[in-house]
Short mmCIF file of C-alpha atoms in Angstrom, two decimals:
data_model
loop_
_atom_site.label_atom_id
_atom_site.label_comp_id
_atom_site.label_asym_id
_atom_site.label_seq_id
_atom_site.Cartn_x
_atom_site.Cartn_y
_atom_site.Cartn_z
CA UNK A 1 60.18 148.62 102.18
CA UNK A 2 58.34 145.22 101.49
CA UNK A 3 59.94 142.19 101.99
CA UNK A 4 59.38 139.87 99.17
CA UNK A 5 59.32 136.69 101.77
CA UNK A 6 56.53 138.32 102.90
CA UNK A 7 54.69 138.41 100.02
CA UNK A 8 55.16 134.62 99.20
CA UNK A 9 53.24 134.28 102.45
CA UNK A 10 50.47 136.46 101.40
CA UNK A 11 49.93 134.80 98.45
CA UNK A 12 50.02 131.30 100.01
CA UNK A 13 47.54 132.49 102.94
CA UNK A 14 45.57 133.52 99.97
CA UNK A 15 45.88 130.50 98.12
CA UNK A 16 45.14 128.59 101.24
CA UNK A 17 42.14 130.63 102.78
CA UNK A 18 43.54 129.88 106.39
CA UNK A 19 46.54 130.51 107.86
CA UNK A 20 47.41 126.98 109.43
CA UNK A 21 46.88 125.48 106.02
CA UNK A 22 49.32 128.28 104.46
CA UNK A 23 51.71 127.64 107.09
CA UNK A 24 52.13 124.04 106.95
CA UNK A 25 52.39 124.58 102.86
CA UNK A 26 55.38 127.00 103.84
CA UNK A 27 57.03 124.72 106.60
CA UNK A 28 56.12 127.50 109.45
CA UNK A 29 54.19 127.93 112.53
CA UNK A 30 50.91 129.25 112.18
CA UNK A 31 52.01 131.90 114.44
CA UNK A 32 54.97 132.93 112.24
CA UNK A 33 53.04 133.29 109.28
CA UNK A 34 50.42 135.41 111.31
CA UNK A 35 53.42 137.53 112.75
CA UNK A 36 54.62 138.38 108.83
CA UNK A 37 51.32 138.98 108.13
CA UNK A 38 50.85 141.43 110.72
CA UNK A 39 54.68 143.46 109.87
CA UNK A 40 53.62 143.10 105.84
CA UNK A 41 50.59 145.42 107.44
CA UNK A 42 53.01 147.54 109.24
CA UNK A 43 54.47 147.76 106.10
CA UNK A 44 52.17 148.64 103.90
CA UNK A 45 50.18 150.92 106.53
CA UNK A 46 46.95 149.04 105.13
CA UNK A 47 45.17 146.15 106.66
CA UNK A 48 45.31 143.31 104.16
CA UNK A 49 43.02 140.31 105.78
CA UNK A 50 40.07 139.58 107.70
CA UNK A 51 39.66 136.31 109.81
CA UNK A 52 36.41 134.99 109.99
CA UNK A 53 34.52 131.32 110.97
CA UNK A 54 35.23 130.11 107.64
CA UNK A 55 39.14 131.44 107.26
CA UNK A 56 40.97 133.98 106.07
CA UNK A 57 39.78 136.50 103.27
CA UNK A 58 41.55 139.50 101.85
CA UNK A 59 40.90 142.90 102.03
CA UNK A 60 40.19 144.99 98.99
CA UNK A 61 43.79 146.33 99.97
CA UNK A 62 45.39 142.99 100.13
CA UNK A 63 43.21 142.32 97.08
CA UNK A 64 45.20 145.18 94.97
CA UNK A 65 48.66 143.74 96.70
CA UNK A 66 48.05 140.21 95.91
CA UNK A 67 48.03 141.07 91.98
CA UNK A 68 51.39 143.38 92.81
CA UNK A 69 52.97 140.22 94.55
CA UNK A 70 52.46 138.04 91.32
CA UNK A 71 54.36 140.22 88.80
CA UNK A 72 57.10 140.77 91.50
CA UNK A 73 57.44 137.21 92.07
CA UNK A 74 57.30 136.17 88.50
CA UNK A 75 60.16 139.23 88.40
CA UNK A 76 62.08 137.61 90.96
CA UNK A 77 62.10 134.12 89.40
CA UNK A 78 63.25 135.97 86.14
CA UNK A 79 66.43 137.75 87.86
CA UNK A 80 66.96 134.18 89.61
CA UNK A 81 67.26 132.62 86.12
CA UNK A 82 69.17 135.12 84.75
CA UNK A 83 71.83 134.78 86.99
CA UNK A 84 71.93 131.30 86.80
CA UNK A 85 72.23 131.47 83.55
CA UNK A 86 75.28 134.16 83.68
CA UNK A 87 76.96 131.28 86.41
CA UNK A 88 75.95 128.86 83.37
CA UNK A 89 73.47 127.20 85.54
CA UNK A 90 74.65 123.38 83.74
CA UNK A 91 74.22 121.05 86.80
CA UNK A 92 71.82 120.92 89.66
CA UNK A 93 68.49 119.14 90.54
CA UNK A 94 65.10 120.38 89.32
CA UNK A 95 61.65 118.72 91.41
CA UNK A 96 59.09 116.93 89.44
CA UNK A 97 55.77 116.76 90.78
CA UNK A 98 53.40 114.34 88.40
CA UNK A 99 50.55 111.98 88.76
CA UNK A 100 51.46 108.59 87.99
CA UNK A 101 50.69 107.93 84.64
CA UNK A 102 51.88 111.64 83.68
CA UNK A 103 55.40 109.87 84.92
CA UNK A 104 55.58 107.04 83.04
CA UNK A 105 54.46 109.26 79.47
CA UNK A 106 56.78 112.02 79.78
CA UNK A 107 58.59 111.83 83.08
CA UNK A 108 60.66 109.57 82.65
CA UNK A 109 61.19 109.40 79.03
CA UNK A 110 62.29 113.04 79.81
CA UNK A 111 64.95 111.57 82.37
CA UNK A 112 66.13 109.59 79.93
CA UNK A 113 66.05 112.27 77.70
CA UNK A 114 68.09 114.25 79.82
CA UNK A 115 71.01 112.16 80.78
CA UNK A 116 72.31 112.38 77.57
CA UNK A 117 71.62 115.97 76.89
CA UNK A 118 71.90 117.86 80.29
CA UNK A 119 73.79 114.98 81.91
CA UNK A 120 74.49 117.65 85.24
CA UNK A 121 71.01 118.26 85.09
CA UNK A 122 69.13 115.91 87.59
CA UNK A 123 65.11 115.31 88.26
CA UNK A 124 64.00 114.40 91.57
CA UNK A 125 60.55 113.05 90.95
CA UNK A 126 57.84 112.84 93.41
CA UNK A 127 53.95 110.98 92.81
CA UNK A 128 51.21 113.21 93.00
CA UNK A 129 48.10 114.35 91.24
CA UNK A 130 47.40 117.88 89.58
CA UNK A 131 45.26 119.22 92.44
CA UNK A 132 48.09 118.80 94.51
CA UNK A 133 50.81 119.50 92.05
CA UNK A 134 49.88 122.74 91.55
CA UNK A 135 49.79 124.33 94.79
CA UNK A 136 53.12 122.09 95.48
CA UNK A 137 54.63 124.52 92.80
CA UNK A 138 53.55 127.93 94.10
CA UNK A 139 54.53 126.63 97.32
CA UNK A 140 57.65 126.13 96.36
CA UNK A 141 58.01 122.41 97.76
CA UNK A 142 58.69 121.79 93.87
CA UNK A 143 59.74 123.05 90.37
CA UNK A 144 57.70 122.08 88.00
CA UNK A 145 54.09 120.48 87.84
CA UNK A 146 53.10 117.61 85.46
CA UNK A 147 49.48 118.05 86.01
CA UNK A 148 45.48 117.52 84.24
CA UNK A 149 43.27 120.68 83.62
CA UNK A 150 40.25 120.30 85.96
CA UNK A 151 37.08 122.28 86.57
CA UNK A 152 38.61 124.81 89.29
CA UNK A 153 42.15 124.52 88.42
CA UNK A 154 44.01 127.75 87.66
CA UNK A 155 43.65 128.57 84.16
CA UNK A 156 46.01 128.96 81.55
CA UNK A 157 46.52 132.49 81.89
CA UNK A 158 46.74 132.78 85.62
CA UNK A 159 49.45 135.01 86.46
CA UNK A 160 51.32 132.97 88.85
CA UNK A 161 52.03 129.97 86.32
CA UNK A 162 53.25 129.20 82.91
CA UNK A 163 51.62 126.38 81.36
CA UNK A 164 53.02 124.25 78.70
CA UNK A 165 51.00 122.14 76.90
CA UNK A 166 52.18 118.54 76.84
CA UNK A 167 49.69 115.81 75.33
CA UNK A 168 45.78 115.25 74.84
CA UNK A 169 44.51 111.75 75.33
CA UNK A 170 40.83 110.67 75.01
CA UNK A 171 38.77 108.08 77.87
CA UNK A 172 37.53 104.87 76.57
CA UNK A 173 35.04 103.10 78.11
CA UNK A 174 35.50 100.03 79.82
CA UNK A 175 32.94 97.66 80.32
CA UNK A 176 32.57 93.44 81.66
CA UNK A 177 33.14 91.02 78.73
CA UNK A 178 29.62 90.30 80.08
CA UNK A 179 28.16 93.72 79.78
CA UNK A 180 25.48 94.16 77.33
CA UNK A 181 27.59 97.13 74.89
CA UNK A 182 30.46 94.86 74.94
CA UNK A 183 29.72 93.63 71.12
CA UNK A 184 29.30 97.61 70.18
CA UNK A 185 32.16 99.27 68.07
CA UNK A 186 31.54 102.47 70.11
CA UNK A 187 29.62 103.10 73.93
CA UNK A 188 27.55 105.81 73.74
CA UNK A 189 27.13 107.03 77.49
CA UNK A 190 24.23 107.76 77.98
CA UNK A 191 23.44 103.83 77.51
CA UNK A 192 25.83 103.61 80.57
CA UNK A 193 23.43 105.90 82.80
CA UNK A 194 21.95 103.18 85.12
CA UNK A 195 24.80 101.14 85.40
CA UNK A 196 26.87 101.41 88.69
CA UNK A 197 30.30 102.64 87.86
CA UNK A 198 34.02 102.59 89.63
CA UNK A 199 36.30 105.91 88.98
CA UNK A 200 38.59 108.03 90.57
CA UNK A 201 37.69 109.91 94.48
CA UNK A 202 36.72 113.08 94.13
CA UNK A 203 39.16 115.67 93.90
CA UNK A 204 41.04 113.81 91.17
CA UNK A 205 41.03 115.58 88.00
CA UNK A 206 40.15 112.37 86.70
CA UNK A 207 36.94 112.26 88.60
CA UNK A 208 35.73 115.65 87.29
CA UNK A 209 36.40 114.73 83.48
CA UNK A 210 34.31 111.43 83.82
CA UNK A 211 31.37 113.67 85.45
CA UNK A 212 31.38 116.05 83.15
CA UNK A 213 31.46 113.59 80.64
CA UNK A 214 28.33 111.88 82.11
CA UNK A 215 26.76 115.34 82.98
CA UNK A 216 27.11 116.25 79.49
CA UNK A 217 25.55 112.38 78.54
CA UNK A 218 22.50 113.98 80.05
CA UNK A 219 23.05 112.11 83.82
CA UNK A 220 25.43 111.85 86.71
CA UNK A 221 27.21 108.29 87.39
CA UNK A 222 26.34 106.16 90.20
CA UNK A 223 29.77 105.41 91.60
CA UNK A 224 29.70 102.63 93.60
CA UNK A 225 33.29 101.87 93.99
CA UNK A 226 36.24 104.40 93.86
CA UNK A 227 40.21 104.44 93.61
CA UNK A 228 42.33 106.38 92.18
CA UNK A 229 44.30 103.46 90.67
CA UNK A 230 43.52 102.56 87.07
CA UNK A 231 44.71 98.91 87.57
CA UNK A 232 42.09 98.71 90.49
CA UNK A 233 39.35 100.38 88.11
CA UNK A 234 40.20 97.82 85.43
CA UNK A 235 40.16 95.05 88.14
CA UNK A 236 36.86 96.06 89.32
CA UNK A 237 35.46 96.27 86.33
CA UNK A 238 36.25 92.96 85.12
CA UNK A 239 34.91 91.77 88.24
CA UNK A 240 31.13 92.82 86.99
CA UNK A 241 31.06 95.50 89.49
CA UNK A 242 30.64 98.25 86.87
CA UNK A 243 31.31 100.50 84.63
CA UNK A 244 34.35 103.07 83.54
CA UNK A 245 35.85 105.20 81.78
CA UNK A 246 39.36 105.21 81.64
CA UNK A 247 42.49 107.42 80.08
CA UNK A 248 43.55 105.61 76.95
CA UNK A 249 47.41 105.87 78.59
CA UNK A 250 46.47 103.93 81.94
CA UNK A 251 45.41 101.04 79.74
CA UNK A 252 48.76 100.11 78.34
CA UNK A 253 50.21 97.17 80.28
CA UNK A 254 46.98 96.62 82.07
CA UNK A 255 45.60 93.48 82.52
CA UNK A 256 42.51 93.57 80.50
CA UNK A 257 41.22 89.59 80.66
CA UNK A 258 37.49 90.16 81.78
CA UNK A 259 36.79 93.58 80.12
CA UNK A 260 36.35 94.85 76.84
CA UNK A 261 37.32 98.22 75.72
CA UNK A 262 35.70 100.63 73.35
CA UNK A 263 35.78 104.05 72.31
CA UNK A 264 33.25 106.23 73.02
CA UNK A 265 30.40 107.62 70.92
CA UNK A 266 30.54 110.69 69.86
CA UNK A 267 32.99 113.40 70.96
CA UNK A 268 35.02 111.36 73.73
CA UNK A 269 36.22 112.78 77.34
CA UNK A 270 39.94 114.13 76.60
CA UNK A 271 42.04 114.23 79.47
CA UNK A 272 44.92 117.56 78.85
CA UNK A 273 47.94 117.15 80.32
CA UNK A 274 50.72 120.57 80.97
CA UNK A 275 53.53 121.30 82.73
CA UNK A 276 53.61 123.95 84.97
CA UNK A 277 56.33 126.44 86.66
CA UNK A 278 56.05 129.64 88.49
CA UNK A 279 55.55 132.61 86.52
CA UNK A 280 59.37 133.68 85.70
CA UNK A 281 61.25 130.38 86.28
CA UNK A 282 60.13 129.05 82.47
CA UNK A 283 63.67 130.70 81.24
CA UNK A 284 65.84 129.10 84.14
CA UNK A 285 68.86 127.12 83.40
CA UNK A 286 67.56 124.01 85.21
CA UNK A 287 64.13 124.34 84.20
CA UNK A 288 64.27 124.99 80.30
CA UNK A 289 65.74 121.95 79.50
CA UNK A 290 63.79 120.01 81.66
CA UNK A 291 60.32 121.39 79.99
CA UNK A 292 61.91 120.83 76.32
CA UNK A 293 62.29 116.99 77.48
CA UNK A 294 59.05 116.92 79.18
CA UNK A 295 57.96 118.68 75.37
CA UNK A 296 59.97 116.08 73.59
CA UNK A 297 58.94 113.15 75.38
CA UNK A 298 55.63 114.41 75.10
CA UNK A 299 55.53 114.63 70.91
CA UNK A 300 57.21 111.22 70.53
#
């Protein structure tokens, strides 16, 4: 017999591709994880990963279990919310992971949201960005994932999440009061190609979008200055020390003296926001209500 626990780990070693990183994600020792490893192998009389210089890959048998483990997780969450919901499942706390202008959009609008119509319901919130939200969620450290779709994020149909579209917001550009664009209605970006420019570390969804952006503009940005603080980015900028393109959300309540801001020419950079939850958990109690506010907040 398998033990589901076991499975979690296999996934998360997978997720992980080594088994220190996998066991930190799971609060274990990196010899516990490699001990359940080793009886899931007992188990399942196969061998189901390889270690190697560079980590830890599957086997074509561990290949064949991983996609087994995401249905029966996903089939687990669903018998968890269904008996939550036959013990009424009306008060408890639900974890929000979400960058931070994701919280001040739809976070907490949504706690708002809730107090008055799942007033037992209660969000713990926690700052982080969407790479890291993610795996936060099929680590279990939280419940639900405000997060950005990125180049190498897992897409909407991956079989350990379900995704819930929240908002679509486009990038302006921002540019010195000084800057030679700063009398133009719209920045085309390509005119922005040899000018140094301050944006997000990579790693950041935020990052990719602006490269792609500028990749598609027919050149890749010179940043000279990074942080992935808006307010900084908006300081800098204003500053003279470049260029940037910013989400039209981080702008409100920003101190724009110094800057100018503009759309940009031609189809703009759109930064997509979802919610996320482990494959199963969408129909919980807790979480429903939590990803109708989130949907709520979202529309309004």
């Amino acid at each position: 017999m398998i033990e589901a626990r076991r499975l979690h780990i296999l996934r998360a070693v997978a997720g992980h591709r080594t088994v220190t990183a996998a066991a930190a994600a799971l609060y274990l020792t990196p010899s516990a994880v490699s001990q359940q490893l080793t009886a899931l192998e007992q188990e399942t009389g196969h061998r189901l990963v390889e270690r190697g210089a560079k980590g830890v890959r599957l086997t074509q048998a561990g290949e064949i279990l991983l996609s087994h483990t995401n249905a029966v997780l996903a089939q687990l969450e669903r018998a968890e919310a269904e008996l939550a919901a036959y013990d009424s499942g009306a008060a408890g706390t639900v974890t929000v992971a979400s960058f931070a202008t994701g919280i001040a959009q739809v976070v907490a609008p949504a706690v708002a949201r809730l107090a008055d119509s799942a007033p037992g319901i209660h969000l713990r919130v926690q700052d982080a960005e969407g790479d890291a939200s993610l795996p936060m969620v099929l680590d279990r450290q939280v419940d639900v994932a405000v997060a950005v779709e990125y180049r190498g994020a897992p897409p909407a149909d991956d079989p350990r999440l379900t995704h819930v579209s929240l908002y679509a917001e486009p990038f302006d550009a921002v540019v010195p009061l000084t800057h030679r664009l700063a009398d133009t209605a719209e920045v085309p970006l390509a005119e922005l190609a040899k000018d140094p420019w301050i944006g997000p570390y990579p790693g950041n969804p935020c990052h990719e979008v602006v490269v792609l952006a500028c990749e598609s503009a027919g050149f890749q940005p010179r940043l000279e200055h990074s942080s992935d603080d808006f307010r900084a980015v908006v300081a800098l900028a204003s500053a003279g020390a470049g260029v940037a393109l910013v989400p039209r959300s981080a702008l409100r309540g920003t101190d724009l003296t110094g800057v100018v801001v503009r759309p940009v020419d031609g189809v703009a950079p759109t930064r997509r926001v979802f919610a996320a939850v482990r494959r199963g958990a969408e129909e919980h109690p807790l979480i429903r209500p939590v990803l109708q506010a989130l949907g709520e907040a979202a529309q309004t």
